PDB file of C-alpha atoms in Angstrom:
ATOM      1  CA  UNK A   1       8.568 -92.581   6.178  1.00 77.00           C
ATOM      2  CA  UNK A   2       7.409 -94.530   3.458  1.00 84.00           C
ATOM      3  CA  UNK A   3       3.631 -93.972   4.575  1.00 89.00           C
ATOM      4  CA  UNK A   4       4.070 -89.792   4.188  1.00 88.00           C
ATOM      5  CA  UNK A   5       6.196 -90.510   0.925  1.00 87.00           C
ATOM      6  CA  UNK A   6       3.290 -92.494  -0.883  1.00 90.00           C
ATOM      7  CA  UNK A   7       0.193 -90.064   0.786  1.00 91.00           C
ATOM      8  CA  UNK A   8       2.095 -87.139  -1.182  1.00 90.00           C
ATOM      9  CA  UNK A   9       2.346 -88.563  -4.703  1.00 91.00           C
ATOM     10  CA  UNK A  10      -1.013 -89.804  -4.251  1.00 92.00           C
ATOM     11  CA  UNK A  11      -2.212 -86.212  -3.497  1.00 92.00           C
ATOM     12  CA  UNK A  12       0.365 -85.090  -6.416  1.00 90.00           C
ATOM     13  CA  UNK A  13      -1.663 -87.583  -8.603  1.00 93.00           C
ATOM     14  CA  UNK A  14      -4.453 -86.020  -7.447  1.00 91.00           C
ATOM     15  CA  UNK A  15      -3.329 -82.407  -7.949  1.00 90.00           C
ATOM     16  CA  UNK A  16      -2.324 -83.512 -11.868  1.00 92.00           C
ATOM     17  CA  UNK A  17      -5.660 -84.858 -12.379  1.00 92.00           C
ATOM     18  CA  UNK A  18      -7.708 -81.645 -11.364  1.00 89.00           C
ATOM     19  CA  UNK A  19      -5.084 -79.547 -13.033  1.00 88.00           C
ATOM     20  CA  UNK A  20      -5.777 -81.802 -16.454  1.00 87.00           C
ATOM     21  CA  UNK A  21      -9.970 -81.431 -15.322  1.00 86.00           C
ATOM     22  CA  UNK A  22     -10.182 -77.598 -14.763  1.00 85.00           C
ATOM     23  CA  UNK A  23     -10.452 -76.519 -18.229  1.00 83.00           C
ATOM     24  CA  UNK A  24     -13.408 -78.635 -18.547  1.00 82.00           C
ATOM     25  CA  UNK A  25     -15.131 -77.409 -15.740  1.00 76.00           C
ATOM     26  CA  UNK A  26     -16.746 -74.588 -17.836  1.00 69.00           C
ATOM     27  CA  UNK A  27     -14.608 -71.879 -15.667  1.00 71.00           C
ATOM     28  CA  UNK A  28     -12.961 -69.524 -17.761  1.00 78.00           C
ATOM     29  CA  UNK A  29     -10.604 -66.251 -17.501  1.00 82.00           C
ATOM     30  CA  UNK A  30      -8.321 -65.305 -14.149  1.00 86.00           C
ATOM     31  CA  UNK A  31     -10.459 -67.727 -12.060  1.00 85.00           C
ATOM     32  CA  UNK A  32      -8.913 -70.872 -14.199  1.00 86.00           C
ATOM     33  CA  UNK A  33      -5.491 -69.340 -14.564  1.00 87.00           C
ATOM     34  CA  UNK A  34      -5.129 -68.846 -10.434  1.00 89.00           C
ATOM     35  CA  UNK A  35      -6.658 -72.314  -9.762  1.00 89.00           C
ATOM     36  CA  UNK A  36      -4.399 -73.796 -12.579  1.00 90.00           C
ATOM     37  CA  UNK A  37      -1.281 -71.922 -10.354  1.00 92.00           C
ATOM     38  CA  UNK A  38      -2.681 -72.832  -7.493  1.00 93.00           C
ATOM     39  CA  UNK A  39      -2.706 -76.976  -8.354  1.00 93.00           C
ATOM     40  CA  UNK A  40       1.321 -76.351 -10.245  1.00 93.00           C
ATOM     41  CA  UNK A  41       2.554 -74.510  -7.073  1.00 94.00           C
ATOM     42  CA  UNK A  42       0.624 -77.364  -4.334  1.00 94.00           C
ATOM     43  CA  UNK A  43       2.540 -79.580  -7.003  1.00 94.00           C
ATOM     44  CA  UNK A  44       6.045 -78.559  -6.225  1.00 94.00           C
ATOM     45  CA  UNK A  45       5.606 -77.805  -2.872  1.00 94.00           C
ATOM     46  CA  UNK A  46       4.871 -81.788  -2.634  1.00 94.00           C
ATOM     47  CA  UNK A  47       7.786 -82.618  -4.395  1.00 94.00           C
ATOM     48  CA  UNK A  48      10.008 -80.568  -2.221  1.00 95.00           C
ATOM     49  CA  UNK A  49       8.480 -82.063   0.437  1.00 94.00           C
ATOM     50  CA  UNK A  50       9.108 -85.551  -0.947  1.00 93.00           C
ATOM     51  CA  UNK A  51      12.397 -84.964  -1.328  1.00 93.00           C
ATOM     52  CA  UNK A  52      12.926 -83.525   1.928  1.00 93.00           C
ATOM     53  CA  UNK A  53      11.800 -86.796   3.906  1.00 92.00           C
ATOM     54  CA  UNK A  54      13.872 -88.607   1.015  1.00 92.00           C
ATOM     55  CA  UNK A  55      17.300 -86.978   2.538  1.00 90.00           C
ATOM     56  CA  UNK A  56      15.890 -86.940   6.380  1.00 90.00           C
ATOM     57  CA  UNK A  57      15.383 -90.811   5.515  1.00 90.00           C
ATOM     58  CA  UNK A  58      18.970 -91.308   4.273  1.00 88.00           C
ATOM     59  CA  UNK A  59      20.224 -88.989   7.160  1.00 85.00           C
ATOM     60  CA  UNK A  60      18.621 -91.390   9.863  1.00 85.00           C
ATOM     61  CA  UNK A  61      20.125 -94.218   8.033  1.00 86.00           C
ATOM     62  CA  UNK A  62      23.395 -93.392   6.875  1.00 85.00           C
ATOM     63  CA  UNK A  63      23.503 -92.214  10.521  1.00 79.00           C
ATOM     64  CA  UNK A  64      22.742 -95.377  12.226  1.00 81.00           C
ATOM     65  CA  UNK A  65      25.835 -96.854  10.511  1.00 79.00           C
ATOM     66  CA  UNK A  66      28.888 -97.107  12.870  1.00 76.00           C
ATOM     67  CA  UNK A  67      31.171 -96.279  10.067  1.00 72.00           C
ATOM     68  CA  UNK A  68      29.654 -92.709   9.443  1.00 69.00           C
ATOM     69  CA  UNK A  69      28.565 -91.902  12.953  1.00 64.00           C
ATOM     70  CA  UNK A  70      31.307 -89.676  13.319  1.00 63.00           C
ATOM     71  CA  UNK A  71      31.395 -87.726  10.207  1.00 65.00           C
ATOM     72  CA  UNK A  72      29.267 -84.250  10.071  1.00 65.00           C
ATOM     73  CA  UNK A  73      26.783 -85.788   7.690  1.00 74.00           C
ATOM     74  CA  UNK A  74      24.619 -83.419   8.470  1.00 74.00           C
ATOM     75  CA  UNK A  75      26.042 -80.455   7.665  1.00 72.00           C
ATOM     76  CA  UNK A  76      26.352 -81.457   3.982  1.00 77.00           C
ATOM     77  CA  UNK A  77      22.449 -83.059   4.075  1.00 82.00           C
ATOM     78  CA  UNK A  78      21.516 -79.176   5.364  1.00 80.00           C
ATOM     79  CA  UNK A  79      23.190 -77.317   2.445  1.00 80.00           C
ATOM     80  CA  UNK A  80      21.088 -79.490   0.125  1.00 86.00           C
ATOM     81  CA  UNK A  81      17.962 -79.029   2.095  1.00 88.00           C
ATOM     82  CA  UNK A  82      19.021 -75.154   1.215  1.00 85.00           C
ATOM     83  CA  UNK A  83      19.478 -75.805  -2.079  1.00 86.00           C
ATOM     84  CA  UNK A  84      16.075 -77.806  -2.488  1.00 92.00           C
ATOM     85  CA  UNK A  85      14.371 -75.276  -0.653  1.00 91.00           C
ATOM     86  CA  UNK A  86      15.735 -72.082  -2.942  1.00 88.00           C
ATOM     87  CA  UNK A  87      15.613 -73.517  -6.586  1.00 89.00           C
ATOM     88  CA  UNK A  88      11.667 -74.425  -4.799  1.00 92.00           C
ATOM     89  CA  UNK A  89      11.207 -71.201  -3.878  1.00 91.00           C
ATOM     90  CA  UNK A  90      12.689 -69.623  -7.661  1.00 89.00           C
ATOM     91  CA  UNK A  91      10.050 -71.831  -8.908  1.00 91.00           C
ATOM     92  CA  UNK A  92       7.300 -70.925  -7.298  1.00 92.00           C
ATOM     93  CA  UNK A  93       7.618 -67.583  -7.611  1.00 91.00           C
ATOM     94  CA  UNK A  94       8.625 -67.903 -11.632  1.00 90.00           C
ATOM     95  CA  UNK A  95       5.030 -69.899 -11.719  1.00 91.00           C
ATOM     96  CA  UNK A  96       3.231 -66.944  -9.803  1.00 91.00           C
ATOM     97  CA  UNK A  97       4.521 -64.185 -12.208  1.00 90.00           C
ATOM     98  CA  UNK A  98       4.291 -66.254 -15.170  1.00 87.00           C
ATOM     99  CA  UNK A  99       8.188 -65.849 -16.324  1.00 85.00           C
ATOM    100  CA  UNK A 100      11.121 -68.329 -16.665  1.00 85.00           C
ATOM    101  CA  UNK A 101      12.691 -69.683 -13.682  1.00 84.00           C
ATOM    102  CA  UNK A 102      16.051 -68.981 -15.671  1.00 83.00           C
ATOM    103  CA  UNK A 103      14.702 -65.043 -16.091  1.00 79.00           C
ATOM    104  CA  UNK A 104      14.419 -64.965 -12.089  1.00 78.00           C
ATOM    105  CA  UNK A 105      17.774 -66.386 -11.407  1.00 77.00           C
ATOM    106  CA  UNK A 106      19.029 -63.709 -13.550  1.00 77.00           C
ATOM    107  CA  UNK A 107      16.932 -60.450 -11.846  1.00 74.00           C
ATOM    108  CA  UNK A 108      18.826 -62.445  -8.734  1.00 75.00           C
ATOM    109  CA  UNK A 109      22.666 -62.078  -9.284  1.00 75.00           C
ATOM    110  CA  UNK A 110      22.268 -58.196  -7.983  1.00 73.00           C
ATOM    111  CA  UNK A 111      20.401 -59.139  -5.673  1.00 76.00           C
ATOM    112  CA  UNK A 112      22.547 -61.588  -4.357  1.00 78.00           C
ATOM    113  CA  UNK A 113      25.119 -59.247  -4.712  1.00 78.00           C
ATOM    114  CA  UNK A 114      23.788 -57.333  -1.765  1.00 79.00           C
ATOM    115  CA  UNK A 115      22.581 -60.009   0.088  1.00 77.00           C
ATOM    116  CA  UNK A 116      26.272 -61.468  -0.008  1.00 79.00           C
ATOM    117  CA  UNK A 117      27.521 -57.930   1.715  1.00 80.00           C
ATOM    118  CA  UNK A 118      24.713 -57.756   4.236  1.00 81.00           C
ATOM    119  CA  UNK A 119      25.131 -61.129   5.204  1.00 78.00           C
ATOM    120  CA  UNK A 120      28.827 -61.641   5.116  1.00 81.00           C
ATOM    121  CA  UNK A 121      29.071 -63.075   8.719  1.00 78.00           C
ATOM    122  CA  UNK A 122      26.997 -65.665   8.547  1.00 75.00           C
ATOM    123  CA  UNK A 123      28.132 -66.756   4.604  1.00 77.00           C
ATOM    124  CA  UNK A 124      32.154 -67.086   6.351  1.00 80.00           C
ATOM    125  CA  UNK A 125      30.330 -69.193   8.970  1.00 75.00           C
ATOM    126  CA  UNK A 126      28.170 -71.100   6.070  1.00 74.00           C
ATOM    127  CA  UNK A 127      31.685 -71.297   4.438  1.00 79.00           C
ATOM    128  CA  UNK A 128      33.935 -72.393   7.650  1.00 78.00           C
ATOM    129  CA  UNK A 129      30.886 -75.419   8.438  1.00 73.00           C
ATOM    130  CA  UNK A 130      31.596 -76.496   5.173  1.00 73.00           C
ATOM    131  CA  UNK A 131      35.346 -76.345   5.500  1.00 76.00           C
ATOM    132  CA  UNK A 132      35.177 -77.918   9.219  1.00 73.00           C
ATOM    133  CA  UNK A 133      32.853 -80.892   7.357  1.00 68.00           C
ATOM    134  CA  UNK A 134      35.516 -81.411   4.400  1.00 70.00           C
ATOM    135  CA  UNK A 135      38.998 -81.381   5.735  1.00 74.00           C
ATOM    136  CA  UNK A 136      36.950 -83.480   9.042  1.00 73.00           C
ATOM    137  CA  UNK A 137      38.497 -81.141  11.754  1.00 78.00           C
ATOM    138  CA  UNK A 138      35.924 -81.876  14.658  1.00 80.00           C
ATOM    139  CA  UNK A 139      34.242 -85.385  14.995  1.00 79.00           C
ATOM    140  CA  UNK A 140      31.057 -85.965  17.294  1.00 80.00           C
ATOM    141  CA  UNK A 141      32.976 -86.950  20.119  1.00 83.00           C
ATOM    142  CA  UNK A 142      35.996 -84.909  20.277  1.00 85.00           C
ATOM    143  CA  UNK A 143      36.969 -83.215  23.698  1.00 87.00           C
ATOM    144  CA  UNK A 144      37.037 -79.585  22.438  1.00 87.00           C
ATOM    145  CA  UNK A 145      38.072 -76.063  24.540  1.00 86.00           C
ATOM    146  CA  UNK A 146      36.893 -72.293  22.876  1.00 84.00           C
ATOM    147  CA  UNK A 147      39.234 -70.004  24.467  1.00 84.00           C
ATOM    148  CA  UNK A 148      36.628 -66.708  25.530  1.00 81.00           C
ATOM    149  CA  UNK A 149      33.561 -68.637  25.493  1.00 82.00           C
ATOM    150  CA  UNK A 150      32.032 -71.335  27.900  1.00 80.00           C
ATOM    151  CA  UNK A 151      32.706 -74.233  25.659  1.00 84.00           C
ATOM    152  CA  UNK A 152      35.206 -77.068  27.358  1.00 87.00           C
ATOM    153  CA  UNK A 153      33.848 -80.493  26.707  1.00 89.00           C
ATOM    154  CA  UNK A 154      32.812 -82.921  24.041  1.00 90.00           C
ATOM    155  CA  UNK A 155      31.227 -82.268  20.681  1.00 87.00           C
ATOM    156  CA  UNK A 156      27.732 -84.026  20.885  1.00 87.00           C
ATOM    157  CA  UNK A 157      26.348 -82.404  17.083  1.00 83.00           C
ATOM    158  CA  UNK A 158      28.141 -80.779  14.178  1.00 79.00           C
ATOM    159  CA  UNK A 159      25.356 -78.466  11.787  1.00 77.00           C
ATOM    160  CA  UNK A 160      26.089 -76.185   9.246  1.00 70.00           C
ATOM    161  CA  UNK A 161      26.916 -73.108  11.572  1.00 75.00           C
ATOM    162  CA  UNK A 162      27.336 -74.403  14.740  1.00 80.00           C
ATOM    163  CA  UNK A 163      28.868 -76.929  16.823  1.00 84.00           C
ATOM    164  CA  UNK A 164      26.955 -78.373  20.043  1.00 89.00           C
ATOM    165  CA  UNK A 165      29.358 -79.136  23.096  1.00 90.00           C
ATOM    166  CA  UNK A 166      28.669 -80.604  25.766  1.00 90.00           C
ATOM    167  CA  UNK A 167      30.611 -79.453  29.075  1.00 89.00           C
ATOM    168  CA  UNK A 168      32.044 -81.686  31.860  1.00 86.00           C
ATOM    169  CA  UNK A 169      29.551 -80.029  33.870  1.00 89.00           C
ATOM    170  CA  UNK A 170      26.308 -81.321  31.429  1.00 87.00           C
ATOM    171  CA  UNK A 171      25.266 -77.975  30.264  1.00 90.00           C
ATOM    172  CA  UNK A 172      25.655 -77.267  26.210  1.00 90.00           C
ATOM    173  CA  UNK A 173      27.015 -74.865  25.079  1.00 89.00           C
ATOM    174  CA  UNK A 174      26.603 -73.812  21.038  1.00 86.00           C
ATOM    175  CA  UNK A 175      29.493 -72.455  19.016  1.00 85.00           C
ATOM    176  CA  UNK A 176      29.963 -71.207  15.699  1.00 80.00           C
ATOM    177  CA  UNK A 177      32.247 -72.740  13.153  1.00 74.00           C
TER     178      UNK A 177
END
């Protein structure tokens, strides 16, 4: 991983240095200002990136270690992958329409507001993953039974919303927390 880690903040170096050149290339008005977006937005779309194969890296590892093979590590690497991937995404769209990250996250609560009754289902899910992770209910491993669903055997993967069982039969079945 080290390989995809250094070709990104070589092409982040790169990015920098064209964003520091384009205001000497003669090019003036909204042809500078969307090429100078362009370069801040390829920027931090790197630097998600980077970080991405940073916590995928320390997933594979702190997964290879006997001691935490049974914990639901990856649950709690997924909600920061989320969290990465929204405060990325406020960004982004704060450097498109020229205006404060903090202005966005603002126009948002309302927003969120709505998004929080639409989506209520899966947030209790988001919420009982979390819960499952912390008080370390279900290991990988554990024989598990779902009364009304198809799900009698061993838990093979614990995500954010779901857990993977396999049955005694070989066929997996996927549950939500």
């Amino acid at each position: 991983h080290i390989e995809k880690i250094i070709s990104r903040i070589i092409a982040i170096a790169v990015l920098w240095l064209a964003f520091g050149l384009l205001p000497l290339a003669l090019l003036k008005g909204k042809i500078l200002t969307i090429l100078l977006k362009v370069c801040v937005i390829a920027i931090i779309i790197l630097i998600i990136n980077i970080i991405n194969i940073m916590l995928q890296t320390s997933y594979e590892v702190i997964n290879k270690k006997e001691k935490y093979r049974q914990q639901p590590i990856k649950g709690f690497m997924q909600i920061i992958q989320i969290a990465i991937y929204f405060i990325g995404f406020i960004v982004i769209i704060a450097t498109i329409i020229d205006k404060s990250p903090l202005v966005m996250l603002t126009g948002l609560g309302a927003f969120a507001a709505v998004l929080s009754f639409i989506f209520k289902d899966t947030i209790t899910g988001f919420i009982a993953g979390i819960q499952l992770s912390y008080n370390d209910m279900v290991k990988v491993g554990d024989w598990i039974t779902v009364n009304g669903t198809m799900a009698n055997g061993v838990v093979i993967d614990i995500s954010l919303i779901t857990v993977k069982i396999q049955n005694f039969d070989n066929t997996i079945v996927n549950v939500p927390t």
